[in-house]
CSV table of C-alpha atoms in Angstrom, one decimal:
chain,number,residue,atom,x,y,z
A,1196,UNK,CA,0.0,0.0,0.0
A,1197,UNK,CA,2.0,3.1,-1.2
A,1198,UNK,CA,-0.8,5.5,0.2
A,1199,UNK,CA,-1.8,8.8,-1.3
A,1200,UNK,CA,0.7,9.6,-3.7
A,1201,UNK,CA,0.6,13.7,-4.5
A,1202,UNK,CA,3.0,15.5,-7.4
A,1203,UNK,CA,4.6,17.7,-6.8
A,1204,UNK,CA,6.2,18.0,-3.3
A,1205,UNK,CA,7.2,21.6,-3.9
A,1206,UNK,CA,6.0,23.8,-6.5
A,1207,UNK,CA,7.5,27.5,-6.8
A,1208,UNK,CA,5.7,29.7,-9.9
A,1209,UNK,CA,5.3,33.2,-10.6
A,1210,UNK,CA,2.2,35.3,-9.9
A,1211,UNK,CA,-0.4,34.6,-13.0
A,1212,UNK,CA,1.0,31.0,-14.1
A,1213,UNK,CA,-1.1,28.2,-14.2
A,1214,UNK,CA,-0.3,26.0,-11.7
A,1215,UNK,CA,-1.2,21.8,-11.8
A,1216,UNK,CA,-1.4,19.5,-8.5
A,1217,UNK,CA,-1.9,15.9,-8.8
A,1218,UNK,CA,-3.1,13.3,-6.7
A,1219,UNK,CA,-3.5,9.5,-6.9
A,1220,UNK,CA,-5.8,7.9,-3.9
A,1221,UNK,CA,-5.2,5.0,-3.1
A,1222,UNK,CA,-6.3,1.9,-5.0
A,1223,UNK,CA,-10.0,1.1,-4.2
A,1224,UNK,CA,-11.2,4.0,-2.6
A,1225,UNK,CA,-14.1,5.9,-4.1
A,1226,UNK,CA,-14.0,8.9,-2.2
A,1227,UNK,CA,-11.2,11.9,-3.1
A,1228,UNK,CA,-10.9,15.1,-0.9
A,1229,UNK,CA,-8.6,18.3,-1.9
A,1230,UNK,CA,-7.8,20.4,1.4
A,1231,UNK,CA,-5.9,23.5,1.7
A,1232,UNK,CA,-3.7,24.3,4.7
A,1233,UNK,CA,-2.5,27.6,5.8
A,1234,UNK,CA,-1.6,29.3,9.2
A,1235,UNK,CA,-4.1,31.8,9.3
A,1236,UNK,CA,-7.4,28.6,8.3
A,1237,UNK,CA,-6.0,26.1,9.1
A,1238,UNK,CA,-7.0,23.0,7.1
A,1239,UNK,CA,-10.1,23.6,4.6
A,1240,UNK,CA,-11.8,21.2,2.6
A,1241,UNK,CA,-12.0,22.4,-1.0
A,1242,UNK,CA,-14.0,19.8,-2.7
A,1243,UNK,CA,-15.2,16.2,-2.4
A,1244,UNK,CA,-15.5,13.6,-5.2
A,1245,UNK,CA,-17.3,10.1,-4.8
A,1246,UNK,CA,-17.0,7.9,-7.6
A,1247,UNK,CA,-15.4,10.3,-10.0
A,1248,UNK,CA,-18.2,12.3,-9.5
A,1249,UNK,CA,-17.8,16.1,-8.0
A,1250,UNK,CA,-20.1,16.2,-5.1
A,1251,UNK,CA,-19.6,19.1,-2.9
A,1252,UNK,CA,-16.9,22.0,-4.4
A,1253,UNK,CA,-18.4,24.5,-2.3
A,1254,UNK,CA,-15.0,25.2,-0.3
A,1255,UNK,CA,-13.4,25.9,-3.9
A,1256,UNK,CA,-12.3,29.9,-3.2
A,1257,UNK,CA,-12.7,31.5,-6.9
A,1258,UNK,CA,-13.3,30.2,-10.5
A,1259,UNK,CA,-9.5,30.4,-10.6
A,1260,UNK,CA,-9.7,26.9,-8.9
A,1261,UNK,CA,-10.8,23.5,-10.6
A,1262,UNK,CA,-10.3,20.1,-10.0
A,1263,UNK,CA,-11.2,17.2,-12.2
A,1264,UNK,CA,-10.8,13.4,-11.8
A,1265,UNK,CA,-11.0,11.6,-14.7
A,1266,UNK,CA,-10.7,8.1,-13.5
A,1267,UNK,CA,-10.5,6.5,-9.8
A,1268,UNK,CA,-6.8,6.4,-9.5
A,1269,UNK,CA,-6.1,10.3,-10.4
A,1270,UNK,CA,-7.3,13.9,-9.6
A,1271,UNK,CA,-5.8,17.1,-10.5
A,1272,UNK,CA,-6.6,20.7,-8.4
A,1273,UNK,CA,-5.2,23.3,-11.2
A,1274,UNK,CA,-5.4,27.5,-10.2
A,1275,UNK,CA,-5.6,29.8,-13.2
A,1276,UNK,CA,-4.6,32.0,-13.0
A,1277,UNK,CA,-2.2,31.7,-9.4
A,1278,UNK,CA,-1.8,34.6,-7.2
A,1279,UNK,CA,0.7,35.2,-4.2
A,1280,UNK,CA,-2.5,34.5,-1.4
A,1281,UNK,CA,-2.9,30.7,-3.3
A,1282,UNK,CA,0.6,29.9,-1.2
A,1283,UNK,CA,-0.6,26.8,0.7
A,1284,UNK,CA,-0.1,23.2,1.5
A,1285,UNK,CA,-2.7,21.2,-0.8
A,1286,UNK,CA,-3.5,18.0,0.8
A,1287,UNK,CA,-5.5,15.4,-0.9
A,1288,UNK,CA,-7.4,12.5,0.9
A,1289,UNK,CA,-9.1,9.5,-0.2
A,1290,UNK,CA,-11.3,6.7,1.9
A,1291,UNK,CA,-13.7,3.4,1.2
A,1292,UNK,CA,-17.1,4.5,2.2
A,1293,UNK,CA,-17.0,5.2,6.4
A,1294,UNK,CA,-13.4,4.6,6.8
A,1295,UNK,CA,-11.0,7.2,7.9
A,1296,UNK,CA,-9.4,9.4,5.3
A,1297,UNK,CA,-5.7,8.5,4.1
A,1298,UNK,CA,-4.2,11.8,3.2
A,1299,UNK,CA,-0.5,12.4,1.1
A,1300,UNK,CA,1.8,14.0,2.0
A,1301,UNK,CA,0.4,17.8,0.0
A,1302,UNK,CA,2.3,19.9,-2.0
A,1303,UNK,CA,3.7,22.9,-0.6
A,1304,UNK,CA,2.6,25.9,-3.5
A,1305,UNK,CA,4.5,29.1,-3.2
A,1306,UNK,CA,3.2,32.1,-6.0
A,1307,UNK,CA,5.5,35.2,-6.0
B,950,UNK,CA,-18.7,25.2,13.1
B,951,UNK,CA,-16.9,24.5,15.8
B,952,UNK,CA,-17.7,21.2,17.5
B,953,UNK,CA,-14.8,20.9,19.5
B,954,UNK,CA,-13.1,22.3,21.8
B,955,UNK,CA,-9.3,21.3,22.5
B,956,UNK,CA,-6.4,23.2,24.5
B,957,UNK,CA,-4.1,24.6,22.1
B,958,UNK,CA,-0.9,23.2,23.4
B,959,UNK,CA,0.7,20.4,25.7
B,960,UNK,CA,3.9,19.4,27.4
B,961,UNK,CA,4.8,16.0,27.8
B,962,UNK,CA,7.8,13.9,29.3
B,963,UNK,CA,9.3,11.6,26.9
B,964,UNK,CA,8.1,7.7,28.2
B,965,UNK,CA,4.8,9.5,30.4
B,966,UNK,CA,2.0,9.2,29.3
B,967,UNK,CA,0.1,11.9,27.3
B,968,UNK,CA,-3.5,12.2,27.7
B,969,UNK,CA,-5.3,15.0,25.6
B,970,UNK,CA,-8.6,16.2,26.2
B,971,UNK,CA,-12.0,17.3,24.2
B,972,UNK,CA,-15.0,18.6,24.7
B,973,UNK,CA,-17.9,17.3,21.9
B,974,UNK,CA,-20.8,18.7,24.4
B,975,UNK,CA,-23.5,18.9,20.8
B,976,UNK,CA,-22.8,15.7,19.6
B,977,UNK,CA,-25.2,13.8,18.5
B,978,UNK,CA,-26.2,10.1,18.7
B,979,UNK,CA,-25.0,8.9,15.0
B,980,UNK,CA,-21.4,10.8,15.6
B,981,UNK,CA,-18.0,9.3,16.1
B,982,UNK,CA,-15.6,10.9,17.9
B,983,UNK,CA,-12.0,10.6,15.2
B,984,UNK,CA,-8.8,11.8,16.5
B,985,UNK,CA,-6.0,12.9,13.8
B,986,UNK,CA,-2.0,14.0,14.2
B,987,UNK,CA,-0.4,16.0,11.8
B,988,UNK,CA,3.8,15.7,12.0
B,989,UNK,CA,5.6,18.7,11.0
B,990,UNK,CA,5.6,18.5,6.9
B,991,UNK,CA,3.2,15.5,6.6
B,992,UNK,CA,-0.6,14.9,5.8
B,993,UNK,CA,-2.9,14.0,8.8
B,994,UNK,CA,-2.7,10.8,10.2
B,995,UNK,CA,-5.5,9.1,11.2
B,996,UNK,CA,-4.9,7.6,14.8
B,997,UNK,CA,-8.6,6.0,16.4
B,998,UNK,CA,-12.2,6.6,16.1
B,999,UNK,CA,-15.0,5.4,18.4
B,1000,UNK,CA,-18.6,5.8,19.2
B,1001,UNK,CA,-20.1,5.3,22.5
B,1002,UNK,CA,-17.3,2.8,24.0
B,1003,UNK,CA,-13.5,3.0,24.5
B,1004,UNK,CA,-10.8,1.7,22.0
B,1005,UNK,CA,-7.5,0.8,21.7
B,1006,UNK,CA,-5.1,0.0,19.0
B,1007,UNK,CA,-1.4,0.0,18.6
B,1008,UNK,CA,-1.1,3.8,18.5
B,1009,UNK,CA,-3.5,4.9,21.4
B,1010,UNK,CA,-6.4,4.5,23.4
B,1011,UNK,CA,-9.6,6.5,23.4
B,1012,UNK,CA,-11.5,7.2,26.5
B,1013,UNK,CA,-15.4,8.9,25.7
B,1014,UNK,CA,-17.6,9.5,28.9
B,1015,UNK,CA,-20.8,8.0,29.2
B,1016,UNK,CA,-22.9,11.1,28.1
B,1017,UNK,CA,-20.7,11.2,25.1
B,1018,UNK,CA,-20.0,14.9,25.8
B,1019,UNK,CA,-16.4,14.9,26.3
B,1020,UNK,CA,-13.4,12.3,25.5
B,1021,UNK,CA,-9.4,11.5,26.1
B,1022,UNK,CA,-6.6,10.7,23.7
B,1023,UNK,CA,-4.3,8.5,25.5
B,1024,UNK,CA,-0.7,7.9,23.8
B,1025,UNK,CA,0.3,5.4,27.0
B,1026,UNK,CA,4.4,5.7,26.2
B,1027,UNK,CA,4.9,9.3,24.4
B,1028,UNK,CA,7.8,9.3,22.3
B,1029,UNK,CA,9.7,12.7,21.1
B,1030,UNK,CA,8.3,11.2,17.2
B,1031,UNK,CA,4.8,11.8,19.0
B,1032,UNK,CA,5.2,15.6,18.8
B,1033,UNK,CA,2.6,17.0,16.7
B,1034,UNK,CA,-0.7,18.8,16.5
B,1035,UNK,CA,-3.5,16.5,17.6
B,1036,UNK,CA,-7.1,16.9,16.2
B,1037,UNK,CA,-10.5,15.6,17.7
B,1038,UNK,CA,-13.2,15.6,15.6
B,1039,UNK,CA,-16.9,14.9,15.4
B,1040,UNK,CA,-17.9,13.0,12.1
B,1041,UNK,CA,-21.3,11.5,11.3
B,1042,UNK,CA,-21.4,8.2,9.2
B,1043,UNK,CA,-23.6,8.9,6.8
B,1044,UNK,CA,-23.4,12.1,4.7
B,1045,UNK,CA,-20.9,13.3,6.8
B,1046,UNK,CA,-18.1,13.1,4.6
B,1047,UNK,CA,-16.3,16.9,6.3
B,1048,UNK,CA,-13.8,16.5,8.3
B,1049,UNK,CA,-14.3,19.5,10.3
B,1050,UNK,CA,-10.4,20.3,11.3
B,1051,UNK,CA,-10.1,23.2,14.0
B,1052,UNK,CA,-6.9,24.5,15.6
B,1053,UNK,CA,-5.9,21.1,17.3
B,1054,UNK,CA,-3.9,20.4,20.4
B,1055,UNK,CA,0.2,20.8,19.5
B,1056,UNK,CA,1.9,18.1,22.0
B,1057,UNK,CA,5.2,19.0,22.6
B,1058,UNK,CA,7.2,15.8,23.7
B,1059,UNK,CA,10.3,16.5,26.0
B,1060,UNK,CA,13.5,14.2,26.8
């Protein structure tokens, strides 16, 4: 079991680039979450899929934010365009039904 | 919404034994009490979950009173890798799918 595996660990980009994280839950669970961490909210939940499907994106800040997930073994969270307040950790999560959520490690986005 | 109430921060010895308390007073009947850690640079971990009675596994045990309205997080031998920021949460099991993370507990081990 390799657990969530997220890409990148670190991404640095300028203010106004689009910016790509990627996520793959592990295998057999049908539930994906995207968080966002930072010190002033703490850990926010950004949007929830369930079998591929997008149920809840209602944490999602802007229409610079979208995620897609294609299949059940990968999700992308892409900002477009990025700005200097995007500068987070981005966790992603994924579970079987009730079970507790498995998160990766996040990637740690800095915009300048 | 917050649904639990933790103290910010903790000391512990190193080998002691680190019990963390929460307060869940509006929880209701069909919610689990979940505990989480997050290590400095890592995702959450998921440590234990219960309902109405205590539980143990390998990483801790969890103590919930009888009127549900309060419950410990008991690491019996804390090590300095147990230093992190401990969360309790309240999470029902169906529909429920937000984990609700607030500020946390940060447990400082000590040698």
């Amino acid at each position: 079991d390799a657990g969530v595996i997220q890409s990148p660990r670190h991404e640095v980009t300028e203010m106004g680039q689009e910016v790509t994280l990627r996520c793959k839950p592990i295998s057999g669970h049908n539930s994906l979450f995207w968080y966002r961490q930072t010190m002033m909210r703490g850990l926010e939940l950004l949007i929830y899929f369930n079998n591929n499907v997008p149920i809840d994106d209602s944490g999602m800040p802007e229409d610079r934010f979208s995620a897609k997930m294609p299949n059940a073994s990968f999700s992308t969270l892409k900002i477009q365009p990025s700005e200097p307040r995007d500068s987070a950790v981005y966790f992603c999560a994924s579970t079987q039904g009730n079970s507790p959520l498995h998160f990766g490690n996040g990637t740690r986005l800095t915009v300048t | 919404d917050a649904k639990t109430t933790q103290p910010p921060s903790m000391d512990c010895a190193e080998g002691r034994a680190a019990n963390l308390p929460c307060n869940h007073s509006t929880i209701s009947g069909n919610e689990y009490v979940y505990w989480y850690r997050q290590i400095h640079s890592q995702g959450p971990q998921y440590i234990i979950h219960g309902l109405k009675n205590n539980e143990t596994n390998e990483m801790a045990s969890l103590i919930i009173t009888e009127d549900r309205k309060s419950s410990t997080l008991i690491l019996p031998h804390a090590t300095l890798r147990d230093t992190a920021v401990y969360y309790c949460i309240v999470r029902g099991v169906w529909n429920d799918y937000k984990l609700s993370f607030g500020a946390g507990t940060t447990v400082t081990v000590r040698a």
